[in-house]
């Protein structure tokens, strides 16, 4: 269990994401990554194994632009600590960061493969991105795809989704893992924080929220 950061911001977000991930370093991690949406709505990501300095270095040589982004520090549970297993995971217009374990990922993975979708990593997390990407390919909107994906997941998780062309939207969900939302002036923040978590609403095992720029 490591860290998730999400920012719908007003400034270049990748340095902010790395800075925020540094504050979560105490939780331990083996790799890290960020994804952003630039002013043209393009989704892109950078990932690196090892210390956050490696990710910062990657970003210096190959910067990511944009005011909206998600970041992740990974503590591998499924698949080795490699760049291809590092988050964010991407499928078409969707990028996902995840803390926790998707318990039914094998079943989901087999279903995706049967639909001709080939995973690129060994992680449980990638199945979440692939599922959401698959739903969008079938015509669902970002919100519908996230909702349909979350309905299929078993396990404990904190998740954040970003969508290409949707620079003002981030979807977050948690079930048994900490995740908190912060409201700013025209900015929104998301972070792993056990102390400021809202409880899941009664009767709903998954706490879900679409975060939009206020
Ligand atoms: N189970 C996921 C993975 O192995 C997430 C691990 C984490 O919480 O960082 O990539």
PDB file of C-alpha atoms and ligand atoms in Angstrom:
ATOM      1  CA  UNK A   1       0.000   0.000   0.000  1.00  0.00           C
ATOM      2  CA  UNK A   2       1.658   3.180  -1.125  1.00  0.00           C
ATOM      3  CA  UNK A   3       0.501   6.501  -2.370  1.00  0.00           C
ATOM      4  CA  UNK A   4      -1.915   8.148  -4.775  1.00  0.00           C
ATOM      5  CA  UNK A   5      -2.017  11.833  -5.632  1.00  0.00           C
ATOM      6  CA  UNK A   6      -4.439  13.605  -7.944  1.00  0.00           C
ATOM      7  CA  UNK A   7      -4.522  17.294  -8.813  1.00  0.00           C
ATOM      8  CA  UNK A   8      -6.951  19.308 -10.896  1.00  0.00           C
ATOM      9  CA  UNK A   9      -4.853  22.413 -10.674  1.00  0.00           C
ATOM     10  CA  UNK A  10      -4.075  25.880 -12.003  1.00  0.00           C
ATOM     11  CA  UNK A  11      -0.354  25.422 -12.620  1.00  0.00           C
ATOM     12  CA  UNK A  12       1.985  22.963 -14.279  1.00  0.00           C
ATOM     13  CA  UNK A  13       1.103  19.870 -12.319  1.00  0.00           C
ATOM     14  CA  UNK A  14       3.923  17.363 -12.774  1.00  0.00           C
ATOM     15  CA  UNK A  15       6.351  19.103 -10.333  1.00  0.00           C
ATOM     16  CA  UNK A  16       3.464  19.392  -7.853  1.00  0.00           C
ATOM     17  CA  UNK A  17       2.678  15.693  -8.228  1.00  0.00           C
ATOM     18  CA  UNK A  18       6.286  14.662  -7.623  1.00  0.00           C
ATOM     19  CA  UNK A  19       6.490  16.993  -4.641  1.00  0.00           C
ATOM     20  CA  UNK A  20       3.301  15.508  -3.189  1.00  0.00           C
ATOM     21  CA  UNK A  21       4.574  11.966  -3.771  1.00  0.00           C
ATOM     22  CA  UNK A  22       7.701  12.891  -1.800  1.00  0.00           C
ATOM     23  CA  UNK A  23       5.464  13.551   1.194  1.00  0.00           C
ATOM     24  CA  UNK A  24       4.178   9.982   0.900  1.00  0.00           C
ATOM     25  CA  UNK A  25       7.682   8.502   0.612  1.00  0.00           C
ATOM     26  CA  UNK A  26       7.628   7.438   4.261  1.00  0.00           C
ATOM     27  CA  UNK A  27       5.095   4.754   3.275  1.00  0.00           C
ATOM     28  CA  UNK A  28       7.750   2.953   1.199  1.00  0.00           C
ATOM     29  CA  UNK A  29       7.670   2.164  -2.550  1.00  0.00           C
ATOM     30  CA  UNK A  30       9.596   0.490  -5.345  1.00  0.00           C
ATOM     31  CA  UNK A  31       8.624   2.574  -8.384  1.00  0.00           C
ATOM     32  CA  UNK A  32       6.645   5.676  -9.244  1.00  0.00           C
ATOM     33  CA  UNK A  33       4.848   7.403 -12.068  1.00  0.00           C
ATOM     34  CA  UNK A  34       2.694  10.322 -13.140  1.00  0.00           C
ATOM     35  CA  UNK A  35       0.165  10.979 -15.915  1.00  0.00           C
ATOM     36  CA  UNK A  36      -1.133  14.357 -17.041  1.00  0.00           C
ATOM     37  CA  UNK A  37      -3.580  15.864 -19.480  1.00  0.00           C
ATOM     38  CA  UNK A  38      -2.133  18.781 -21.412  1.00  0.00           C
ATOM     39  CA  UNK A  39      -3.910  21.887 -22.682  1.00  0.00           C
ATOM     40  CA  UNK A  40      -4.843  20.068 -25.904  1.00  0.00           C
ATOM     41  CA  UNK A  41      -6.483  17.278 -23.881  1.00  0.00           C
ATOM     42  CA  UNK A  42      -3.706  14.748 -24.575  1.00  0.00           C
ATOM     43  CA  UNK A  43      -3.035  12.107 -21.932  1.00  0.00           C
ATOM     44  CA  UNK A  44       0.574  11.028 -21.393  1.00  0.00           C
ATOM     45  CA  UNK A  45       2.591   9.378 -18.632  1.00  0.00           C
ATOM     46  CA  UNK A  46       6.129   8.848 -17.302  1.00  0.00           C
ATOM     47  CA  UNK A  47       7.218   6.033 -15.011  1.00  0.00           C
ATOM     48  CA  UNK A  48      10.466   5.013 -13.345  1.00  0.00           C
ATOM     49  CA  UNK A  49      11.735   2.218 -11.134  1.00  0.00           C
ATOM     50  CA  UNK A  50      13.375   3.100  -7.813  1.00  0.00           C
ATOM     51  CA  UNK A  51      13.515   6.440  -6.061  1.00  0.00           C
ATOM     52  CA  UNK A  52      11.420   9.466  -6.967  1.00  0.00           C
ATOM     53  CA  UNK A  53      14.648  11.139  -8.086  1.00  0.00           C
ATOM     54  CA  UNK A  54      14.600   8.740 -11.057  1.00  0.00           C
ATOM     55  CA  UNK A  55      11.108   9.911 -11.994  1.00  0.00           C
ATOM     56  CA  UNK A  56      12.110  13.572 -11.565  1.00  0.00           C
ATOM     57  CA  UNK A  57      15.115  12.948 -13.775  1.00  0.00           C
ATOM     58  CA  UNK A  58      12.895  11.362 -16.437  1.00  0.00           C
ATOM     59  CA  UNK A  59      10.600  14.388 -16.292  1.00  0.00           C
ATOM     60  CA  UNK A  60      13.521  16.784 -16.731  1.00  0.00           C
ATOM     61  CA  UNK A  61      14.564  15.037 -19.946  1.00  0.00           C
ATOM     62  CA  UNK A  62      11.056  14.288 -21.164  1.00  0.00           C
ATOM     63  CA  UNK A  63       8.650  16.765 -19.517  1.00  0.00           C
ATOM     64  CA  UNK A  64       4.913  16.312 -19.140  1.00  0.00           C
ATOM     65  CA  UNK A  65       2.744  19.394 -19.588  1.00  0.00           C
ATOM     66  CA  UNK A  66      -0.694  20.062 -18.166  1.00  0.00           C
ATOM     67  CA  UNK A  67      -2.604  21.301 -15.136  1.00  0.00           C
ATOM     68  CA  UNK A  68      -4.375  18.018 -14.414  1.00  0.00           C
ATOM     69  CA  UNK A  69      -2.633  14.845 -13.318  1.00  0.00           C
ATOM     70  CA  UNK A  70      -2.349  11.770 -11.155  1.00  0.00           C
ATOM     71  CA  UNK A  71       0.706  10.305  -9.449  1.00  0.00           C
ATOM     72  CA  UNK A  72       1.573   7.034  -7.762  1.00  0.00           C
ATOM     73  CA  UNK A  73       4.171   5.331  -5.645  1.00  0.00           C
ATOM     74  CA  UNK A  74       3.966   1.555  -5.981  1.00  0.00           C
ATOM     75  CA  UNK A  75       4.621  -1.230  -3.556  1.00  0.00           C
ATOM     76  CA  UNK A  76       4.376  -4.217  -5.867  1.00  0.00           C
ATOM     77  CA  UNK A  77       1.959  -6.974  -4.957  1.00  0.00           C
ATOM     78  CA  UNK A  78       1.385  -8.411  -8.463  1.00  0.00           C
ATOM     79  CA  UNK A  79       4.377  -8.390 -10.797  1.00  0.00           C
ATOM     80  CA  UNK A  80       7.964  -7.282 -10.237  1.00  0.00           C
ATOM     81  CA  UNK A  81       9.101  -3.704  -9.711  1.00  0.00           C
ATOM     82  CA  UNK A  82       9.619  -2.865 -13.379  1.00  0.00           C
ATOM     83  CA  UNK A  83       8.705   0.158 -15.479  1.00  0.00           C
ATOM     84  CA  UNK A  84       6.033  -1.776 -17.379  1.00  0.00           C
ATOM     85  CA  UNK A  85       4.379  -2.755 -14.081  1.00  0.00           C
ATOM     86  CA  UNK A  86       4.625   0.775 -12.641  1.00  0.00           C
ATOM     87  CA  UNK A  87       1.517   2.945 -12.517  1.00  0.00           C
ATOM     88  CA  UNK A  88      -0.230   4.841 -14.076  1.00  0.00           C
ATOM     89  CA  UNK A  89      -1.561   2.027 -16.248  1.00  0.00           C
ATOM     90  CA  UNK A  90      -3.065   3.087 -19.509  1.00  0.00           C
ATOM     91  CA  UNK A  91      -5.586   1.720 -21.958  1.00  0.00           C
ATOM     92  CA  UNK A  92      -6.534   4.009 -24.853  1.00  0.00           C
ATOM     93  CA  UNK A  93      -8.066   7.154 -23.330  1.00  0.00           C
ATOM     94  CA  UNK A  94      -7.864   5.928 -19.706  1.00  0.00           C
ATOM     95  CA  UNK A  95      -5.066   6.145 -17.120  1.00  0.00           C
ATOM     96  CA  UNK A  96      -5.390   4.555 -13.683  1.00  0.00           C
ATOM     97  CA  UNK A  97      -3.441   4.580 -10.429  1.00  0.00           C
ATOM     98  CA  UNK A  98      -4.272   2.094  -7.710  1.00  0.00           C
ATOM     99  CA  UNK A  99      -3.321   1.155  -4.188  1.00  0.00           C
ATOM    100  CA  UNK A 100      -4.391  -2.217  -2.876  1.00  0.00           C
ATOM    101  CA  UNK A 101      -5.312  -5.499  -4.512  1.00  0.00           C
ATOM    102  CA  UNK A 102      -7.961  -6.420  -7.087  1.00  0.00           C
ATOM    103  CA  UNK A 103      -8.809  -9.907  -5.872  1.00  0.00           C
ATOM    104  CA  UNK A 104     -10.697 -11.039  -8.975  1.00  0.00           C
ATOM    105  CA  UNK A 105      -8.121  -9.734 -11.449  1.00  0.00           C
ATOM    106  CA  UNK A 106      -7.391 -13.191 -12.929  1.00  0.00           C
ATOM    107  CA  UNK A 107     -11.024 -13.660 -13.882  1.00  0.00           C
ATOM    108  CA  UNK A 108     -11.166 -10.120 -15.351  1.00  0.00           C
ATOM    109  CA  UNK A 109      -7.884 -10.627 -17.186  1.00  0.00           C
ATOM    110  CA  UNK A 110      -9.127 -13.860 -18.781  1.00  0.00           C
ATOM    111  CA  UNK A 111     -12.319 -12.122 -19.825  1.00  0.00           C
ATOM    112  CA  UNK A 112     -10.327  -9.285 -21.433  1.00  0.00           C
ATOM    113  CA  UNK A 113      -8.017 -11.709 -23.239  1.00  0.00           C
ATOM    114  CA  UNK A 114     -11.076 -13.579 -24.530  1.00  0.00           C
ATOM    115  CA  UNK A 115     -12.201 -10.213 -25.964  1.00  0.00           C
ATOM    116  CA  UNK A 116      -8.878  -9.866 -27.801  1.00  0.00           C
ATOM    117  CA  UNK A 117      -7.331  -7.410 -25.310  1.00  0.00           C
ATOM    118  CA  UNK A 118      -3.745  -8.254 -24.405  1.00  0.00           C
ATOM    119  CA  UNK A 119      -2.347  -6.998 -21.066  1.00  0.00           C
ATOM    120  CA  UNK A 120       1.096  -5.380 -21.205  1.00  0.00           C
ATOM    121  CA  UNK A 121       1.969  -5.909 -17.535  1.00  0.00           C
ATOM    122  CA  UNK A 122       1.713  -8.531 -14.802  1.00  0.00           C
ATOM    123  CA  UNK A 123      -0.295  -6.287 -12.462  1.00  0.00           C
ATOM    124  CA  UNK A 124      -3.799  -6.619 -11.131  1.00  0.00           C
ATOM    125  CA  UNK A 125      -4.175  -2.861 -11.693  1.00  0.00           C
ATOM    126  CA  UNK A 126      -3.837  -2.964 -15.458  1.00  0.00           C
ATOM    127  CA  UNK A 127      -7.055  -4.981 -15.680  1.00  0.00           C
ATOM    128  CA  UNK A 128      -8.863  -1.927 -14.241  1.00  0.00           C
ATOM    129  CA  UNK A 129      -7.511   0.342 -16.989  1.00  0.00           C
ATOM    130  CA  UNK A 130      -8.169  -2.276 -19.676  1.00  0.00           C
ATOM    131  CA  UNK A 131     -11.720  -2.805 -18.504  1.00  0.00           C
ATOM    132  CA  UNK A 132     -12.479   0.930 -18.472  1.00  0.00           C
ATOM    133  CA  UNK A 133     -10.812   1.351 -21.888  1.00  0.00           C
ATOM    134  CA  UNK A 134     -12.881  -1.544 -23.227  1.00  0.00           C
ATOM    135  CA  UNK A 135     -16.113  -0.007 -21.940  1.00  0.00           C
ATOM    136  CA  UNK A 136     -15.232   3.330 -23.564  1.00  0.00           C
ATOM    137  CA  UNK A 137     -14.474   1.603 -26.835  1.00  0.00           C
ATOM    138  CA  UNK A 138     -17.970   0.169 -26.639  1.00  0.00           C
ATOM    139  CA  UNK A 139     -19.333   3.726 -26.491  1.00  0.00           C
ATOM    140  CA  UNK A 140     -19.562   4.497 -22.778  1.00  0.00           C
ATOM    141  CA  UNK A 141     -18.652   7.949 -21.483  1.00  0.00           C
ATOM    142  CA  UNK A 142     -15.786   8.308 -19.002  1.00  0.00           C
ATOM    143  CA  UNK A 143     -18.178   8.386 -16.030  1.00  0.00           C
ATOM    144  CA  UNK A 144     -20.185   5.406 -17.281  1.00  0.00           C
ATOM    145  CA  UNK A 145     -17.028   3.406 -17.945  1.00  0.00           C
ATOM    146  CA  UNK A 146     -15.643   4.125 -14.475  1.00  0.00           C
ATOM    147  CA  UNK A 147     -18.947   3.177 -12.867  1.00  0.00           C
ATOM    148  CA  UNK A 148     -19.202  -0.069 -14.867  1.00  0.00           C
ATOM    149  CA  UNK A 149     -15.570  -0.913 -14.085  1.00  0.00           C
ATOM    150  CA  UNK A 150     -15.929  -0.310 -10.347  1.00  0.00           C
ATOM    151  CA  UNK A 151     -18.998  -2.553 -10.284  1.00  0.00           C
ATOM    152  CA  UNK A 152     -16.779  -5.441 -11.425  1.00  0.00           C
ATOM    153  CA  UNK A 153     -14.005  -5.075  -8.849  1.00  0.00           C
ATOM    154  CA  UNK A 154     -13.501  -7.200  -5.758  1.00  0.00           C
ATOM    155  CA  UNK A 155     -10.890  -6.474  -3.125  1.00  0.00           C
ATOM    156  CA  UNK A 156      -9.579  -3.452  -1.283  1.00  0.00           C
ATOM    157  CA  UNK A 157      -8.542  -0.456  -3.285  1.00  0.00           C
ATOM    158  CA  UNK A 158      -8.058   3.239  -3.722  1.00  0.00           C
ATOM    159  CA  UNK A 159      -8.230   4.261  -7.367  1.00  0.00           C
ATOM    160  CA  UNK A 160      -7.976   7.380  -9.485  1.00  0.00           C
ATOM    161  CA  UNK A 161      -8.899   7.575 -13.176  1.00  0.00           C
ATOM    162  CA  UNK A 162      -7.919  10.222 -15.745  1.00  0.00           C
ATOM    163  CA  UNK A 163      -9.416  10.435 -19.227  1.00  0.00           C
ATOM    164  CA  UNK A 164      -7.956  11.832 -22.426  1.00  0.00           C
ATOM    165  CA  UNK A 165      -9.860  14.922 -23.572  1.00  0.00           C
ATOM    166  CA  UNK A 166     -11.324  15.426 -20.063  1.00  0.00           C
ATOM    167  CA  UNK A 167      -8.890  17.842 -18.423  1.00  0.00           C
ATOM    168  CA  UNK A 168     -11.498  18.929 -15.883  1.00  0.00           C
ATOM    169  CA  UNK A 169     -12.464  15.480 -14.660  1.00  0.00           C
ATOM    170  CA  UNK A 170     -10.909  12.912 -12.361  1.00  0.00           C
ATOM    171  CA  UNK A 171     -12.768   9.949 -10.910  1.00  0.00           C
ATOM    172  CA  UNK A 172     -11.757   8.523  -7.562  1.00  0.00           C
ATOM    173  CA  UNK A 173     -12.998   5.526  -5.628  1.00  0.00           C
ATOM    174  CA  UNK A 174     -12.040   3.667  -2.542  1.00  0.00           C
ATOM    175  CA  UNK A 175     -13.027   0.507  -0.734  1.00  0.00           C
ATOM    176  CA  UNK A 176     -11.132  -0.329   2.411  1.00  0.00           C
ATOM    177  CA  UNK A 177      -8.131   1.816   1.434  1.00  0.00           C
ATOM    178  CA  UNK A 178      -7.529   5.411   2.472  1.00  0.00           C
ATOM    179  CA  UNK A 179      -8.128   8.271   0.056  1.00  0.00           C
ATOM    180  CA  UNK A 180      -9.058  11.861   0.849  1.00  0.00           C
ATOM    181  CA  UNK A 181     -10.365  14.767  -1.243  1.00  0.00           C
ATOM    182  CA  UNK A 182      -9.156  18.350  -0.794  1.00  0.00           C
ATOM    183  CA  UNK A 183     -11.020  21.395  -2.147  1.00  0.00           C
ATOM    184  CA  UNK A 184      -9.126  24.512  -3.174  1.00  0.00           C
ATOM    185  CA  UNK A 185      -9.908  27.762  -5.038  1.00  0.00           C
ATOM    186  CA  UNK A 186     -10.477  26.466  -8.572  1.00  0.00           C
ATOM    187  CA  UNK A 187      -8.382  23.433  -7.643  1.00  0.00           C
ATOM    188  CA  UNK A 188      -9.113  19.941  -6.365  1.00  0.00           C
ATOM    189  CA  UNK A 189      -6.775  17.487  -4.708  1.00  0.00           C
ATOM    190  CA  UNK A 190      -6.796  13.810  -4.024  1.00  0.00           C
ATOM    191  CA  UNK A 191      -4.393  11.998  -1.733  1.00  0.00           C
ATOM    192  CA  UNK A 192      -3.773   8.846   0.262  1.00  0.00           C
ATOM    193  CA  UNK A 193      -4.471   9.958   3.782  1.00  0.00           C
ATOM    194  CA  UNK A 194      -5.895   7.678   6.420  1.00  0.00           C
ATOM    195  CA  UNK A 195      -6.798  10.510   8.766  1.00  0.00           C
ATOM    196  CA  UNK A 196      -9.041  12.618   6.572  1.00  0.00           C
ATOM    197  CA  UNK A 197     -11.059   9.908   4.831  1.00  0.00           C
ATOM    198  CA  UNK A 198     -14.799  10.074   4.567  1.00  0.00           C
ATOM    199  CA  UNK A 199     -16.489   6.824   5.529  1.00  0.00           C
ATOM    200  CA  UNK A 200     -18.208   4.947   2.704  1.00  0.00           C
ATOM    201  CA  UNK A 201     -21.913   5.826   2.672  1.00  0.00           C
ATOM    202  CA  UNK A 202     -24.008   3.234   4.473  1.00  0.00           C
ATOM    203  CA  UNK A 203     -25.098   0.422   2.223  1.00  0.00           C
ATOM    204  CA  UNK A 204     -22.503   1.223  -0.417  1.00  0.00           C
ATOM    205  CA  UNK A 205     -19.257  -0.697  -0.105  1.00  0.00           C
ATOM    206  CA  UNK A 206     -17.545   1.529  -2.657  1.00  0.00           C
ATOM    207  CA  UNK A 207     -17.090   5.227  -2.076  1.00  0.00           C
ATOM    208  CA  UNK A 208     -16.945   6.914  -5.469  1.00  0.00           C
ATOM    209  CA  UNK A 209     -16.685  10.496  -6.618  1.00  0.00           C
ATOM    210  CA  UNK A 210     -16.251  12.357  -9.854  1.00  0.00           C
ATOM    211  CA  UNK A 211     -14.045  15.324  -9.065  1.00  0.00           C
ATOM    212  CA  UNK A 212     -14.438  18.346 -11.299  1.00  0.00           C
ATOM    213  CA  UNK A 213     -12.716  21.697 -11.242  1.00  0.00           C
ATOM    214  CA  UNK A 214     -14.836  23.965  -8.999  1.00  0.00           C
TER     215      UNK A 214
HETATM  216  N1  LIG B   1      -1.510  -4.268  -6.596  1.00  0.00           N
HETATM  217  C1  LIG B   1      -0.974  -3.162  -7.318  1.00  0.00           C
HETATM  218  C2  LIG B   1       0.338  -3.498  -7.980  1.00  0.00           C
HETATM  219  O1  LIG B   1       0.974  -4.480  -7.635  1.00  0.00           O
HETATM  220  C3  LIG B   1      -0.856  -1.890  -6.456  1.00  0.00           C
HETATM  221  C4  LIG B   1       0.202  -1.987  -5.385  1.00  0.00           C
HETATM  222  C5  LIG B   1       0.226  -0.719  -4.483  1.00  0.00           C
HETATM  223  O2  LIG B   1      -0.661  -0.600  -3.633  1.00  0.00           O
HETATM  224  O3  LIG B   1       1.115   0.103  -4.673  1.00  0.00           O
HETATM  225  O4  LIG B   1       0.745  -2.780  -8.863  1.00  0.00           O
END
